[in-house]
Each structure stands twice: as C-alpha cells, then as structure tokens.
PDB file of C-alpha atoms in Angstrom:
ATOM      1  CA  UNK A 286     -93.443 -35.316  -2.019  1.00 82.00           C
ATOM      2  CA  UNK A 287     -92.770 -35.322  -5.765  1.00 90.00           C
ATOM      3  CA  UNK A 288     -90.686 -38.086  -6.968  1.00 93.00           C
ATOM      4  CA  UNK A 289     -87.200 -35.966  -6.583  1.00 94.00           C
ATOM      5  CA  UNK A 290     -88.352 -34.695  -3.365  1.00 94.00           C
ATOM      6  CA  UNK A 291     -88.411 -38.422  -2.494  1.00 95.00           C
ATOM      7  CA  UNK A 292     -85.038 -39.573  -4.230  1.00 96.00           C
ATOM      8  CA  UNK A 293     -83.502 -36.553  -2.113  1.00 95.00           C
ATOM      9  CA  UNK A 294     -85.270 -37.512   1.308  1.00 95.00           C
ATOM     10  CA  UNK A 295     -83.984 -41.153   0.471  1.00 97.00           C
ATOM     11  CA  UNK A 296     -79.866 -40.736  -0.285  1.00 97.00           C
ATOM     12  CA  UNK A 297     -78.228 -42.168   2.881  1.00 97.00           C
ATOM     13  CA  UNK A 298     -78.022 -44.821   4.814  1.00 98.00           C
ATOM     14  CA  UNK A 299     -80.867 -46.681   6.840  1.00 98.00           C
ATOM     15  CA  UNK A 300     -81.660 -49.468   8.922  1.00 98.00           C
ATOM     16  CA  UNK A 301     -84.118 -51.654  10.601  1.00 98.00           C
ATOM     17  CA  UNK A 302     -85.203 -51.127  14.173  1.00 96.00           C
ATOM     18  CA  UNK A 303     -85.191 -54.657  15.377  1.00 96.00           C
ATOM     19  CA  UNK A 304     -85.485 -58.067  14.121  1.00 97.00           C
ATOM     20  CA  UNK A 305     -88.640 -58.134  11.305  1.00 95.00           C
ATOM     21  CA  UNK A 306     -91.157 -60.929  10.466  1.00 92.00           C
ATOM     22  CA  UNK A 307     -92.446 -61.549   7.073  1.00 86.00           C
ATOM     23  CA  UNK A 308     -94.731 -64.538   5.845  1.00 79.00           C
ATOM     24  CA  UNK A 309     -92.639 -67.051   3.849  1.00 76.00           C
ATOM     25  CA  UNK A 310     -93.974 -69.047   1.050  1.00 72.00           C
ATOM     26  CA  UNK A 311     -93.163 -72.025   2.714  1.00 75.00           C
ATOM     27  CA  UNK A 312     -95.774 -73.738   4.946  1.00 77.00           C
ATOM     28  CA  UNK A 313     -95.667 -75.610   8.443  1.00 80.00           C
ATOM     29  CA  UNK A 314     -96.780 -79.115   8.577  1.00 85.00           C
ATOM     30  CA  UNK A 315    -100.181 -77.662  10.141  1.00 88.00           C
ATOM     31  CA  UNK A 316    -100.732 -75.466   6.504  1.00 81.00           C
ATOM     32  CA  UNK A 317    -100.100 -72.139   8.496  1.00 79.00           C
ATOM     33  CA  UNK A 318     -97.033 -70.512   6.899  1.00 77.00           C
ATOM     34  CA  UNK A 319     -93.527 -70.207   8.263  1.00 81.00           C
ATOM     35  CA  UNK A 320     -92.099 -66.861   9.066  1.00 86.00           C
ATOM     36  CA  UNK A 321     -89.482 -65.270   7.569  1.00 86.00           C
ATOM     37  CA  UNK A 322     -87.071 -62.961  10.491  1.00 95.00           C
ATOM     38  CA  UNK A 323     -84.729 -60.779   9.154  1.00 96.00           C
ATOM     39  CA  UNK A 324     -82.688 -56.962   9.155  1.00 98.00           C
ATOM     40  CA  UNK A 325     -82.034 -54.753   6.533  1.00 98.00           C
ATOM     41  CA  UNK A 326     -79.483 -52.207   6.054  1.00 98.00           C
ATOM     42  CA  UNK A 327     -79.670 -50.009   3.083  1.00 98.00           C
ATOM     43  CA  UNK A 328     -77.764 -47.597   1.269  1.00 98.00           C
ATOM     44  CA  UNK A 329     -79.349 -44.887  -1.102  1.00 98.00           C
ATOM     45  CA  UNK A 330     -77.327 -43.193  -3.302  1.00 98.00           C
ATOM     46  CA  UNK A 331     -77.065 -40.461  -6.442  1.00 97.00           C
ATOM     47  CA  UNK A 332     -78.009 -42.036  -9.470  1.00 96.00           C
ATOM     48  CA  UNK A 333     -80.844 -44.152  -8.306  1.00 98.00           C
ATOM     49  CA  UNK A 334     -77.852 -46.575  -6.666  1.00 98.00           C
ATOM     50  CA  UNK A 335     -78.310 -49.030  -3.842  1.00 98.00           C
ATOM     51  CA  UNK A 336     -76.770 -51.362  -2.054  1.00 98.00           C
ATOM     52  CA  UNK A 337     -79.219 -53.279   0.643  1.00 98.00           C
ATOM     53  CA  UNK A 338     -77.493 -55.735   2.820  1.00 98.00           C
ATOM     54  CA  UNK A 339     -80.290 -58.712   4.374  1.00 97.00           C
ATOM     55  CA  UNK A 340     -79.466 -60.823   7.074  1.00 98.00           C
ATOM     56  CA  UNK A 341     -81.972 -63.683   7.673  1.00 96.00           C
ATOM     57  CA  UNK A 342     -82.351 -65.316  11.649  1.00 97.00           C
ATOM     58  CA  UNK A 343     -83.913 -68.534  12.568  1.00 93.00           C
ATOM     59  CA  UNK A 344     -85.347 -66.769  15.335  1.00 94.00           C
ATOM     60  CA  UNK A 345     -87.217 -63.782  16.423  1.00 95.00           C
ATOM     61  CA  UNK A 346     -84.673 -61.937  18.256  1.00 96.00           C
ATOM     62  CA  UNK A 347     -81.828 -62.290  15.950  1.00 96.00           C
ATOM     63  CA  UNK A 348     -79.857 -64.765  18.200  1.00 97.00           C
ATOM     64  CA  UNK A 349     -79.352 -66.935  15.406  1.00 96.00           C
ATOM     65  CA  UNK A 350     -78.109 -66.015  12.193  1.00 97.00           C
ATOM     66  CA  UNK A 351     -78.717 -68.117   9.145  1.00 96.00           C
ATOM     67  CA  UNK A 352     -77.686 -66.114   5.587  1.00 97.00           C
ATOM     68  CA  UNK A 353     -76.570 -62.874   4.953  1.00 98.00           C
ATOM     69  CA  UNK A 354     -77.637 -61.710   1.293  1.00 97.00           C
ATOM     70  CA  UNK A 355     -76.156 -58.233  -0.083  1.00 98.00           C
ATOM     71  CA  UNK A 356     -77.622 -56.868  -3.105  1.00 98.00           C
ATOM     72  CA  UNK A 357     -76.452 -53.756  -5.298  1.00 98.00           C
ATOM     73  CA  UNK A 358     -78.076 -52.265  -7.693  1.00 98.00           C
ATOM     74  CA  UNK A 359     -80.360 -49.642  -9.508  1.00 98.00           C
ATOM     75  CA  UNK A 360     -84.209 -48.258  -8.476  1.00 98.00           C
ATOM     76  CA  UNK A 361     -86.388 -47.323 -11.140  1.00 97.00           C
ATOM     77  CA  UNK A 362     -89.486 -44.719 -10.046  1.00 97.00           C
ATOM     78  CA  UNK A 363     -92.118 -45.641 -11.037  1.00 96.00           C
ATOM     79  CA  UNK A 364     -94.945 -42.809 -10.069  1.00 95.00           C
ATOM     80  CA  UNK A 365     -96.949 -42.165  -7.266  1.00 95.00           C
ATOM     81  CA  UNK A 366     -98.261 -44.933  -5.067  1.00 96.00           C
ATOM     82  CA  UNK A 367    -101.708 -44.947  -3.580  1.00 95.00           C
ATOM     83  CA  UNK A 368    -100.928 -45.987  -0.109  1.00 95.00           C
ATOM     84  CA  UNK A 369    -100.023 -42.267   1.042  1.00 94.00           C
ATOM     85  CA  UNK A 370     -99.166 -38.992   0.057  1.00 94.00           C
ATOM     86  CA  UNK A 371     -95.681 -38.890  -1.177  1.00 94.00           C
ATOM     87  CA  UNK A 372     -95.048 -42.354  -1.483  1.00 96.00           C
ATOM     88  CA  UNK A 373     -93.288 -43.663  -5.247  1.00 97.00           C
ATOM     89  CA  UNK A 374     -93.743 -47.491  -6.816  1.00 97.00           C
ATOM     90  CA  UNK A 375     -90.400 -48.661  -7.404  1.00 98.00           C
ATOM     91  CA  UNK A 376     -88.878 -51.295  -8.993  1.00 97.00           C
ATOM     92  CA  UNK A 377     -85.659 -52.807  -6.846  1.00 97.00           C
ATOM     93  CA  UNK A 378     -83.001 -54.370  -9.503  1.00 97.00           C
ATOM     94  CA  UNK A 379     -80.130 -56.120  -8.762  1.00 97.00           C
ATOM     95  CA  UNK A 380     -78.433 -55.544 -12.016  1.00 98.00           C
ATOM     96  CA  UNK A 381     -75.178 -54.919 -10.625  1.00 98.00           C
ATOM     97  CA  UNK A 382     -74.201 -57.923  -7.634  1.00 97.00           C
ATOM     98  CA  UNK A 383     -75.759 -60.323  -5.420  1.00 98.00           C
ATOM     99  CA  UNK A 384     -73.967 -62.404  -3.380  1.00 98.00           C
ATOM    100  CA  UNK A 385     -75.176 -65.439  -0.275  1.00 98.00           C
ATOM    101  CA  UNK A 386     -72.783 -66.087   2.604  1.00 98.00           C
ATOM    102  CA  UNK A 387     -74.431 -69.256   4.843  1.00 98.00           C
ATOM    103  CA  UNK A 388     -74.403 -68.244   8.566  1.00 98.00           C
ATOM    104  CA  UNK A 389     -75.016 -71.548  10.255  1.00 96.00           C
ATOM    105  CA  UNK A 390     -73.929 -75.064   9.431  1.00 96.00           C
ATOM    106  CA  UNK A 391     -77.789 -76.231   8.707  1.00 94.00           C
ATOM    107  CA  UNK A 392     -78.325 -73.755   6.226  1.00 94.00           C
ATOM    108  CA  UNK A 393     -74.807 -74.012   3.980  1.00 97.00           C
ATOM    109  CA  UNK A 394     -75.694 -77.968   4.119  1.00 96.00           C
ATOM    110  CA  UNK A 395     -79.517 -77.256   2.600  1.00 93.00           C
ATOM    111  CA  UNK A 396     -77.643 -75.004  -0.176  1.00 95.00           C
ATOM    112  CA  UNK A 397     -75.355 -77.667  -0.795  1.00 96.00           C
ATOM    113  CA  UNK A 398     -78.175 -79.794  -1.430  1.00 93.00           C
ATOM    114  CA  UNK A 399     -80.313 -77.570  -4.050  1.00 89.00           C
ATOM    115  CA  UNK A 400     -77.773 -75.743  -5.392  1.00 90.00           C
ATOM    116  CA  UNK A 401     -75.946 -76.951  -8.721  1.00 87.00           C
ATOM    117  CA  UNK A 402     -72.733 -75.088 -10.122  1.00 89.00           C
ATOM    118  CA  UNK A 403     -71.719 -73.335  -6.972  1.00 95.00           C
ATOM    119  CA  UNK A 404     -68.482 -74.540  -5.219  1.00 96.00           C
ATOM    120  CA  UNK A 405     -69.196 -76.154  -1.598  1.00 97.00           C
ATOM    121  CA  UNK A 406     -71.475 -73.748   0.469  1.00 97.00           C
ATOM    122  CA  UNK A 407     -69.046 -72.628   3.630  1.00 98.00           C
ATOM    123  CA  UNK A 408     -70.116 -70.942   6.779  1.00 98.00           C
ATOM    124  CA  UNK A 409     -68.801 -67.515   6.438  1.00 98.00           C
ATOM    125  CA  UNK A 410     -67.604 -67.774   2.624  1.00 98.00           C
ATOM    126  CA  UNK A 411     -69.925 -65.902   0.270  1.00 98.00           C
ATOM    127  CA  UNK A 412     -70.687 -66.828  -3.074  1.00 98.00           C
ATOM    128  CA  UNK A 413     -72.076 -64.783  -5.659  1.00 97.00           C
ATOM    129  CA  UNK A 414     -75.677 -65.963  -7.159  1.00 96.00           C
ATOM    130  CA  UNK A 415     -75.830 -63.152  -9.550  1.00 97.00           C
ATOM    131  CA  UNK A 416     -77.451 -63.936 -13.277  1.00 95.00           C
ATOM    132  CA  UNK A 417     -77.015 -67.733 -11.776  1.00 95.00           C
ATOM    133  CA  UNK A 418     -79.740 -70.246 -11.273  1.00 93.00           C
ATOM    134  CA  UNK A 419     -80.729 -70.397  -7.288  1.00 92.00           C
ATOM    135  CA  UNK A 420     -83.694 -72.691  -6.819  1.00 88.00           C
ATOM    136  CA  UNK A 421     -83.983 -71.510  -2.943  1.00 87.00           C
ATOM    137  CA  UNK A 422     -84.720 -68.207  -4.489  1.00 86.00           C
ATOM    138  CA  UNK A 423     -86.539 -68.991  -7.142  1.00 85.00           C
ATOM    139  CA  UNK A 424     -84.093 -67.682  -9.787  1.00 90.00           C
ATOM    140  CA  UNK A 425     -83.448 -68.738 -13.552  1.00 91.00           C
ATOM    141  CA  UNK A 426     -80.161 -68.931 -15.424  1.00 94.00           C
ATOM    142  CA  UNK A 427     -79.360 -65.344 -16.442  1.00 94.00           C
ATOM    143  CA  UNK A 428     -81.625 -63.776 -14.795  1.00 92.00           C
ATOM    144  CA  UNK A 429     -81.370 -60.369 -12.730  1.00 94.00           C
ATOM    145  CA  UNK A 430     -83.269 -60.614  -9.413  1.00 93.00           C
ATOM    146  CA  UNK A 431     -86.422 -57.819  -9.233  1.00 95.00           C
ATOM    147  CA  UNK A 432     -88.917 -56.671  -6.857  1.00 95.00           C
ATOM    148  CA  UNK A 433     -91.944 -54.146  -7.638  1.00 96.00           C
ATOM    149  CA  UNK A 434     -92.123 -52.272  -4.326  1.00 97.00           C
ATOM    150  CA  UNK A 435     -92.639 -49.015  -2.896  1.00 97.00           C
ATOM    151  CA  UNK A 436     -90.639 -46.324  -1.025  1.00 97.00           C
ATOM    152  CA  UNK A 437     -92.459 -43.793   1.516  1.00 97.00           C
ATOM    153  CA  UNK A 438     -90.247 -41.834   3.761  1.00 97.00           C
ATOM    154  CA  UNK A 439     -91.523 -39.816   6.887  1.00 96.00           C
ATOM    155  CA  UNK A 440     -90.007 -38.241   9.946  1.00 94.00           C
ATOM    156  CA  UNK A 441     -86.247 -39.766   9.066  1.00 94.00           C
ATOM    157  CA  UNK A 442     -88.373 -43.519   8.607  1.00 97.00           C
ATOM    158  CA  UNK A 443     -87.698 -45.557   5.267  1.00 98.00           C
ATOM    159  CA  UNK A 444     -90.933 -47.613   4.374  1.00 97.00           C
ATOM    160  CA  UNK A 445     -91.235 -49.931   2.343  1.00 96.00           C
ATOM    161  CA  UNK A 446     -94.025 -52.671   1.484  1.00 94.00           C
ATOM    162  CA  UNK A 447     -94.908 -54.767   3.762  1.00 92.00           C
ATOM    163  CA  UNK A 448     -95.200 -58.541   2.269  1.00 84.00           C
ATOM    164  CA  UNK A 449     -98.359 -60.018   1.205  1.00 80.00           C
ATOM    165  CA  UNK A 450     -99.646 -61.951   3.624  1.00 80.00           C
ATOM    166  CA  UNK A 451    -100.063 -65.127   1.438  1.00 78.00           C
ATOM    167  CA  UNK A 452     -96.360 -64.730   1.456  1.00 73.00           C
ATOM    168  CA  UNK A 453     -96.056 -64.228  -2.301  1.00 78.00           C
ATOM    169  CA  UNK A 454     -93.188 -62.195  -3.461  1.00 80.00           C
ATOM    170  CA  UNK A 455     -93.141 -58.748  -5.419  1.00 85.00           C
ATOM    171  CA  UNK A 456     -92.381 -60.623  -8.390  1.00 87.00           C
ATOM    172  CA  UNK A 457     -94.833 -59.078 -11.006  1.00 87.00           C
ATOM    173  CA  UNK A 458     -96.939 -55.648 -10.802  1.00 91.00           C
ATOM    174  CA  UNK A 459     -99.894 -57.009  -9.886  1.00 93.00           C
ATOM    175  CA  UNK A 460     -98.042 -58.408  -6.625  1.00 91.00           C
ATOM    176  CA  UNK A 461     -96.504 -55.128  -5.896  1.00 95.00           C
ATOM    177  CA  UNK A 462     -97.686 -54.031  -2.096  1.00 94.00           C
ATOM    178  CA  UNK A 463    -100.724 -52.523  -1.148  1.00 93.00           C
ATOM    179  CA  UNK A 464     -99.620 -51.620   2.796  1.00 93.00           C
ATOM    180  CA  UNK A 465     -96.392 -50.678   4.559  1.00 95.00           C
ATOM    181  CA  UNK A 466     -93.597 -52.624   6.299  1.00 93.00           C
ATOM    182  CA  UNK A 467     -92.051 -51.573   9.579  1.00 94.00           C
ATOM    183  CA  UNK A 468     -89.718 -49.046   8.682  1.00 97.00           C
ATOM    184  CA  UNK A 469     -86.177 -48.751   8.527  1.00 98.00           C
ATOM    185  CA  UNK A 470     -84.180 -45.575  10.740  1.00 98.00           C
ATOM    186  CA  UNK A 471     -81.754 -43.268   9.061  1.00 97.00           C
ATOM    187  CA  UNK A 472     -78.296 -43.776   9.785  1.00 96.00           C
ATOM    188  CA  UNK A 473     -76.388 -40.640  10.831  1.00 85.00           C
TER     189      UNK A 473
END
C-alpha cells in the first residue's frame, strides 16, 4: 500500500481484541520487569486526526481497571516501514488533548502523591495532563506527548508496534519499533 492507500484503509474506528500485555519500564523486586495490561480503542479520521482512548488493568483479564487515558490528536507519515509491505512510520502527537481519569482508589492515591499542580486525583474525575508536567509519564512542562510508531493494516486488522521488550518507550527514532503488536479489529 502507498501511504494514501494506507491513510484510506485506516479512517474508522478500531479496537483491541482482548486485554494486551506490554513490558513496563518498571521492574519487580526480582529485576524481571512488570507488565503493562491494557485496551485500546481508536479513531482514524480525515485529516490525519485521531482520537485513541487507553484503558490500563491491574490484571490480565481486564477485571480490574486502574486509568483510563484518552488522547487526540494528529499522525504525521512518515514513509515506508521495513517490517512489511505496506506498512508507514508514523509519528502519534497529542497536540490537541490528553486527559487521566484514576479507575481505582490505589492508583488516584499514587497520582496524588507524584503529581504537583493538579487538583485532588478522584476515582472517576478526569483531569487533563496536556502541555503539563506528569512525572508518572515522564512528561515536562509544556510539552506535547509523542510516539514514533508504525501503522500496518491487513484483512480489517490495525497494527501497530509492538513495545520493545526492554520496555523503553517510542520516545526518539531510534526507539521506534522494529516488530508488530497484536492488532486492533475494525469497528463496524
């Protein structure tokens, strides 16, 4: 697929399957890294628009929420990406909103611990984090949250990369991903 041939396969709505893992970059007492469980649902739309809403779990099967996270914003195409025919490097920006809402008790009372200059972290009660300084995510004053990915679509499945297994981010180009994720479904 060219890169318009992509961008057309990709407008709509998609989801995840089932509850995914990803490695965290946060470690176990043993050294082994903690794992990361969460669902995506994503919106495509004209204009290289997106909205992705993540919900994180404390558990593999998605009995117990902890965060929802929803993101809007703009992809940028980068050109083609090595990992198979048709598939597009692309940078994810949330340049336009990104808001937190805590899902359990435990995890509004860590982010009322490391968080400075938010009002009191509620279950339920979102809060936006966007172009704000969020030490759980690693984010800086002013800055606009940004992942160097990859989209690959096939048979009405959204791929994207799958996370490195070190459980760095897709913070820089050099970190973008070299394999794919489970995908997501398209929503009809």
């Amino acid at each position: 697929m060219t890169t318009d041939q992509l961008k057309n396969a990709s407008i709509g709505h998609w989801e995840s399957i089932a509850v995914e893992v990803r490695p965290s970059n946060i470690k176990n007492a043993d050294g082994t890294l903690k794992p990361f469980y969460l669902m995506r649902d994503f919106t495509f739309s004209p204009g290289d628009k997106f909205e992705l809403v993540v919900t994180n779990y404390a558990d593999p099967f998605g009995k117990m929420p902890l965060a929802k996270m929803f993101i809007k914003g703009h992809i940028q195409w980068r050109g083609e990406h090595p990992i198979a025919a048709g598939a597009q490097k692309v940078d994810f920006a949330a340049d336009e909103e990104y808001t937190v809402t805590p899902l359990l008790q435990g995890f509004a009372d860590i982010l009322n611990q490391y968080t400075k200059g938010f009002d009191e972290w509620k279950v339920g009660e979102p809060q936006s984090i966007f172009k704000k300084a969020f030490a759980p995510f690693g984010l800086a004053e002013g800055q606009i949250f940004k992942e160097y990915d990859l989209i690959y679509v096939f048979d009405d499945m959204m791929f994207w990369g799958a996370r490195n297994v070190d459980g760095r981010g897709f913070d820089t180009e050099e970190n973008r991903p070299t394999n794919l994720q489970i995908p997501m479904v398209r929503q009809k």
